[in-house]
Amino acid sequence: MCGIAAVFNPTTPEIIDQVANSIKPRGPDSYQSVLLPKLPNLTLHASVLSLRPNLLGKAVVQPITNKEEGGGGGTLCFNGEIFASSLPSFSFRGSDTMFLLSALSSASSVEEILSVLRSLSGPFSLLYFSPSHSQLFFARDGIGRRSLLIGTNNNNNNNNNNSSNHSTILSSCATSYGDGFEWEEVECGVLFSINVAIDVNIDVNIDVNIVTEGRFSSISISLPPELPALPASSSSLSPFPSPTTASHDLLPLLRQSVSRRVATIPPNTNLGVLFSGGIDCTVLALLAAQALDKDRPTDTPTDTPTTIDLINVSFRPSSPDRLAAISSYKELLRVCPSGVSFRLILVDVDYSNDVLGKGEGISMERTICDLIAPCSTVMDFNIGAAFMFASRGGGYAYEDDGDENVNENEKKDFLRFPGKSSSNSAAGHCGSLLTRAEVERLASRQKCTMCGSAKGCKNWANMECLFGCCEFHCGGIRKLIGGFLGGRAGGVCLFHDSLQLKKKDKKIQKQSQGKQTTTKTNTNKNKNTIHTSAKILLVGQGADDLMAGYSRHRSVYAAGGYPALQAELNLEKGRLWTRNLGRDDRCIAACGREGRTPFLDEDVVNYLASLRVESIVDFDRPQGEGDKMILRKCGELLGLGSVCTGLVKRAIQFGSRISQESNKVQFGSNSQGKGDVQWGNLY
C-alpha cells in the first residue's frame, strides 16, 4: 500500500510540502520524490508501506524507474495489490510493483498498456510516465478500491491565463493547502493520460485525455474488475437457486478471496479485522482464521498461535456494535481453529474530547475533513472518523469476567428486531449478553395490549404487568384509576409499582455518590492501552451494497418488489467508487495500514452479479434473516450460530453511536440531526 502523487506546475514550494505531508502517513516505510529528466515542472512522489518485498527481501522504494537496457525508462507509482493476472510472467510471491513496471515497460503502444491493465485482478491506482509516449498515464481499478484524486488550483493573484498560474495534482488524498484547490475522484476503470512537453524551456501543458472509450475493465476476459449490473428480473428466466443453495457456491469464492488477502501478511505482525460484530466481518474473521491455520508451518509450536486482532470502535459505552462485537467474539472462540487465536481490541472514543478537541483532547476535525475530501457531509465525517479511529488500532483487550455491565437501554436497542415473531430467532440474537432467564422471557414476550389502540404502541409488554402493558401505558392506566379513587392507584400493578420505586432509589443513590460514582466501563480507560501490530486490515465493504443489506433496500422492495430492488442495486454499485470506497480507503490508509475488501474480489462480485436478487435475499422473511440471506447461510455453513447470523445490519455511524454523539453536539439533539448537511456549513 502506498501514497502516490504527481504535481504539475507547483506555484509555491508549500504545495510540494503539503503533498508530501498528506501521503507520508500512508507509507511509513519509505518516501521519495523524483524530478523527471527534462521535466522541471513535474514531480512524482510516493510513500510505501512494504507488504510484498522484492526477491531479495528488500522493500521496493517508489517512484521506481526501469533502468534495464531496453526497458524504456518508464517510471511507476503503484498503490495496490495484484492478486492474479492472466500474464504468464505474474507470480503471487514477490513484488507486484516490479512485475507491473516490467509489464508496462514492455508495452510498445497504448493498446498494449491497456492490455496489461485488463489482465490485473486486485485493487490499485497508478501513475506511469512513459518517455516513449511523452505521456503520464493514470488509472484506478474498475471497482475503485484505491483512492486517486485530481485537484486544480487557479492562481487568482495573477490575471493572465498562462498555464504557469495553474497547479494540478494527482494524489491518493487531498492536501489542506489553501482554499483554492478543487478536488474530485478520478473515475474508476478508465485510463487517462496527460501529454507532457519534454522541453526544459516551457511549462507542462495540463491536458487530461481519456484514452479509453468506456471502461477498460469491461473488456476483461477472465477476471473483469468492473462491477457488472445484475440481470433484470423476468418471468422468462429459468428457475433460480434459493439463497441456501447459492450459498454453497458463494462460500468457496469467499474462502479463496480471503486466502489471497491474508497470504502476504508481513512477518511478526498480526492480522487485523475491523470488527462491528455483524455477519460480514464475523464471516471474514473466521475464514481468515481457517486460511491462516491451513497455511501454518508444520514445525510451528502449538503454544504460539497466529493472532487475529478484532478491532471494535465505539463512541458510547455499550453501543450496539460493542455488544454485537462481544457476542460474536465469544461465538468465534467456540469455532476457532486451534492454530489461531482471536483478540478483541475495544477502542473507546470520546466525541467531544477526541474528535473535536474540546477539553484536553487534540482536535482531529481538520485531519478528518482533509481525509474525506472531496466528500463533505456530516455523514461522511462521521463514517470517516469511525474508520480512522478504528484503524489506529489502539485500545484495550476485552476480558471476559462474566459481567458485561451492559446499559439496559442499550441492551433493549440492541435487541430491537422489527418484525421478529419466531421465539427461536428472538432468543438466538441475544447471544451471551443475556442470562438464561432473560432469554426465556424474551422468547415468550408479547406486544403491549395497547398495540391495537389508536395510539398504536409498538413496545413489548412486561409479562408481570397486571394489564399486559408496557411501562408507559401501564402508568397511564394506573393514573386513570387513581383519578377515580381520588389519588394514585398504588398497589394496582405491583410489578410497575416496584419498578418505579427501584428507579427512584437508583436516582437517589446516584445523586448521593456524585462524581465518586464509577462504572466498569469507565475503569476500562485505566487499563493498559494496546496497539495492534497489524499492517493489513480486513474490511467488510461491499457486502451490504452487493447483497441488499441496508434497511433502505427493504423500503425499495416494499415500493416496487424485486425488479425495483435490482434496479437500486445496479445504481448503488455504479456509484460505490465515488460515494464510499475512496473515502474509506483514505481514512484507513492514513493510519499506515492497508484495508483489504474480500467481498469486492472480482470473482465474488461476478458470481453475485450472475444471480437474480431472489437468490441473494428473501424479503418475505424478517430483518436479520431475509436480508443478505445468502451470506447468513454461508455463516451457518461455517458453523456460526444465530448469535452471529441473525444480527440486524447497522451502518457504522449508527452502530458505533458516533452519529448520535455528533448530532447532539452539532444540532442540539439526535432527533434534529441531518446527515446530508455539509460539514462546513455548521460553522
XYZ file of C-alpha atoms in Angstrom, residues 188-467:
280
model
C -12.527 4.120 -11.909
C -11.867 1.686 -14.762
C -10.782 4.443 -17.175
C -7.240 5.034 -18.436
C -6.365 8.727 -18.562
C -3.242 10.428 -19.877
C -1.619 13.841 -19.700
C 0.596 14.913 -22.579
C 3.807 16.433 -21.306
C 6.080 18.537 -23.489
C 9.648 17.374 -22.982
C 11.261 20.776 -23.185
C 13.026 22.487 -20.299
C 12.047 25.968 -21.512
C 8.254 25.625 -21.455
C 5.694 24.775 -18.833
C 3.883 21.500 -18.678
C 0.630 21.798 -20.547
C -2.131 20.249 -18.476
C -4.428 18.483 -20.886
C -6.180 15.415 -19.481
C -7.161 12.896 -22.135
C -9.415 9.858 -21.831
C -7.530 7.051 -23.526
C -10.356 4.520 -23.392
C -13.868 4.765 -24.705
C -15.847 3.416 -21.779
C -14.104 1.362 -19.117
C -11.018 -0.653 -19.971
C -12.107 -3.276 -17.467
C -15.319 -4.032 -19.347
C -13.336 -5.963 -21.974
C -11.604 -8.222 -19.463
C -11.873 -11.894 -20.323
C -11.313 -13.912 -17.164
C -11.378 -11.572 -14.180
C -13.180 -8.349 -15.104
C -12.625 -5.703 -12.426
C -15.741 -3.799 -13.449
C -18.850 -4.179 -11.333
C -21.369 -5.781 -13.702
C -25.068 -4.982 -13.416
C -27.468 -7.520 -12.014
C -29.728 -9.037 -14.684
C -33.251 -7.632 -14.754
C -35.893 -9.819 -13.155
C -38.015 -11.606 -15.711
C -40.540 -14.369 -15.550
C -38.959 -15.876 -18.667
C -35.716 -16.666 -16.823
C -35.098 -20.260 -15.774
C -35.753 -21.263 -12.155
C -33.157 -19.721 -9.855
C -31.416 -21.217 -6.837
C -32.542 -20.265 -3.358
C -30.165 -18.280 -1.098
C -29.496 -21.504 0.792
C -28.435 -23.301 -2.397
C -26.476 -20.348 -3.764
C -24.518 -20.038 -0.510
C -22.782 -23.356 -1.298
C -21.296 -21.729 -4.425
C -20.527 -18.380 -2.798
C -18.629 -19.758 0.197
C -15.691 -21.265 -1.796
C -15.280 -17.946 -3.633
C -15.218 -16.042 -0.343
C -12.739 -18.544 1.059
C -10.451 -18.034 -1.957
C -10.803 -14.253 -1.728
C -9.843 -14.164 1.949
C -6.959 -16.608 1.413
C -5.496 -14.331 -1.265
C -5.668 -11.357 1.060
C -4.043 -12.962 4.093
C -1.278 -14.757 2.208
C 1.031 -11.725 2.227
C 0.899 -10.770 5.906
C 4.335 -9.385 6.866
C 6.352 -11.455 9.370
C 5.926 -10.739 13.086
C 2.647 -8.909 12.620
C -0.928 -9.834 13.410
C -3.829 -9.718 11.003
C -6.481 -7.132 11.807
C -10.229 -7.132 11.158
C -12.385 -4.025 11.556
C -14.992 -5.706 13.689
C -18.529 -4.485 14.351
C -19.712 -7.964 15.278
C -22.057 -8.220 12.285
C -22.324 -11.167 9.933
C -19.979 -9.569 7.343
C -16.882 -9.139 9.490
C -17.538 -12.288 11.530
C -17.539 -14.458 8.406
C -14.336 -12.747 7.230
C -12.657 -13.288 10.606
C -13.499 -16.985 10.660
C -12.431 -17.542 7.040
C -9.162 -15.731 7.767
C -8.566 -17.950 10.793
C -9.148 -21.070 8.734
C -6.828 -19.827 5.970
C -4.037 -18.955 8.410
C -4.420 -22.247 10.234
C -4.225 -24.155 6.949
C -1.061 -22.324 5.862
C 0.549 -22.598 9.275
C 4.036 -24.205 9.084
C 4.026 -27.724 10.468
C 7.042 -27.007 12.690
C 5.344 -24.092 14.472
C 4.923 -24.763 18.206
C 1.312 -25.369 19.200
C 1.569 -22.848 22.043
C 2.289 -19.934 19.655
C -0.918 -19.481 17.664
C -1.289 -16.861 14.968
C -3.231 -13.898 16.342
C -6.090 -12.080 14.642
C -6.974 -8.719 16.192
C -10.672 -7.886 16.070
C -10.846 -4.092 16.354
C -14.111 -2.573 17.551
C -14.708 1.174 17.840
C -17.405 2.760 19.971
C -18.291 6.379 20.712
C -20.567 5.445 23.596
C -20.240 2.734 26.269
C -22.157 -0.435 25.376
C -23.132 0.761 21.895
C -24.944 -1.773 19.679
C -21.716 -2.521 17.799
C -19.859 -3.074 21.080
C -22.486 -5.526 22.306
C -22.557 -7.311 18.949
C -18.754 -7.491 18.851
C -18.537 -9.105 22.283
C -21.274 -11.571 21.428
C -19.755 -12.535 18.058
C -16.257 -12.683 19.538
C -17.416 -15.334 22.002
C -19.008 -17.255 19.152
C -15.752 -17.105 17.187
C -13.865 -18.522 20.146
C -16.200 -21.505 20.046
C -15.460 -22.367 16.396
C -11.896 -21.024 16.096
C -9.188 -23.386 14.740
C -6.611 -24.421 17.328
C -3.723 -22.799 15.480
C -5.245 -19.306 15.559
C -6.299 -17.067 18.426
C -8.585 -14.041 18.442
C -8.015 -10.876 20.440
C -10.823 -8.338 20.754
C -9.457 -4.788 20.949
C -12.013 -2.261 22.209
C -11.416 1.301 21.017
C -13.320 3.887 23.063
C -13.610 7.372 21.596
C -14.990 10.449 23.329
C -16.565 12.512 20.560
C -16.191 15.950 22.119
C -12.715 15.355 23.512
C -11.038 13.036 20.986
C -12.718 14.191 17.765
C -13.422 17.888 18.267
C -10.592 18.552 20.723
C -12.733 20.069 23.450
C -11.335 19.767 26.944
C -7.847 18.249 26.983
C -8.109 16.467 23.644
C -6.401 17.283 20.362
C -8.843 18.162 17.624
C -8.890 15.719 14.732
C -11.602 17.613 12.891
C -9.345 19.222 10.289
C -7.495 15.965 9.672
C -10.733 14.042 9.120
C -12.117 16.731 6.804
C -8.945 16.569 4.696
C -9.107 12.761 4.518
C -12.738 12.506 3.448
C -12.423 15.289 0.834
C -13.981 15.713 -1.677
C -16.773 14.091 0.385
C -18.009 16.690 2.835
C -21.314 15.865 4.543
C -21.930 15.191 8.231
C -22.483 11.527 7.367
C -19.144 11.392 5.510
C -17.409 12.973 8.503
C -18.925 10.501 10.966
C -18.102 7.449 8.861
C -14.596 8.722 8.145
C -13.958 9.391 11.829
C -15.161 5.916 12.806
C -12.876 4.250 10.233
C -9.896 6.396 11.203
C -10.119 5.791 14.948
C -10.723 2.075 14.422
C -7.766 1.800 12.030
C -5.457 3.377 14.575
C -5.839 0.074 16.377
C -5.254 1.406 19.893
C -7.490 0.294 22.739
C -7.713 -2.297 25.485
C -8.087 -6.038 25.213
C -11.509 -7.364 26.135
C -11.512 -9.648 29.158
C -14.498 -11.862 29.825
C -15.109 -11.703 33.561
C -18.746 -12.743 33.285
C -20.132 -9.266 33.949
C -20.695 -7.149 30.876
C -22.326 -4.338 32.929
C -24.479 -3.565 29.892
C -26.566 -0.421 29.931
C -30.187 -1.598 29.929
C -31.334 0.973 27.367
C -28.543 -0.023 25.011
C -29.401 -3.701 25.539
C -33.024 -3.029 24.636
C -31.966 -1.188 21.495
C -29.545 -3.967 20.582
C -32.374 -6.487 20.853
C -34.916 -4.441 18.889
C -35.633 -6.539 15.802
C -38.649 -5.230 13.850
C -40.865 -7.986 12.536
C -39.398 -10.762 14.666
C -42.014 -13.322 15.608
C -40.065 -16.543 15.979
C -39.177 -17.300 19.576
C -36.058 -19.173 18.471
C -34.839 -16.193 16.449
C -35.602 -13.756 19.230
C -33.730 -15.810 21.789
C -30.831 -16.556 19.466
C -29.995 -12.919 18.796
C -29.298 -12.231 22.451
C -26.196 -14.363 22.454
C -24.172 -14.416 25.630
C -25.212 -10.914 26.660
C -28.341 -12.173 28.435
C -28.996 -14.548 31.291
C -30.954 -17.737 30.659
C -33.976 -16.232 32.420
C -33.833 -13.180 30.150
C -33.622 -15.384 27.079
C -36.670 -17.361 28.185
C -38.628 -14.203 28.896
C -37.662 -12.750 25.531
C -38.742 -15.899 23.726
C -42.235 -15.709 25.256
C -42.767 -11.940 25.143
C -45.864 -10.355 23.641
C -46.814 -6.975 22.315
C -48.287 -4.359 24.648
C -52.079 -4.699 24.832
C -52.305 -1.092 23.623
C -50.757 -2.059 20.269
C -54.235 -2.231 18.730
C -55.310 1.120 20.135
C -55.416 4.391 18.276
C -52.042 5.266 19.779
C -50.604 2.116 18.277
C -47.978 1.215 20.892
C -45.107 -0.795 19.390
C -43.432 -1.692 22.688
C -43.185 -5.147 24.195
C -45.352 -5.869 27.229
C -43.825 -6.556 30.610
C -45.118 -10.044 31.280
C -45.641 -9.411 35.015
C -47.793 -6.347 34.342
C -51.366 -6.747 35.572
C -52.694 -5.167 32.369
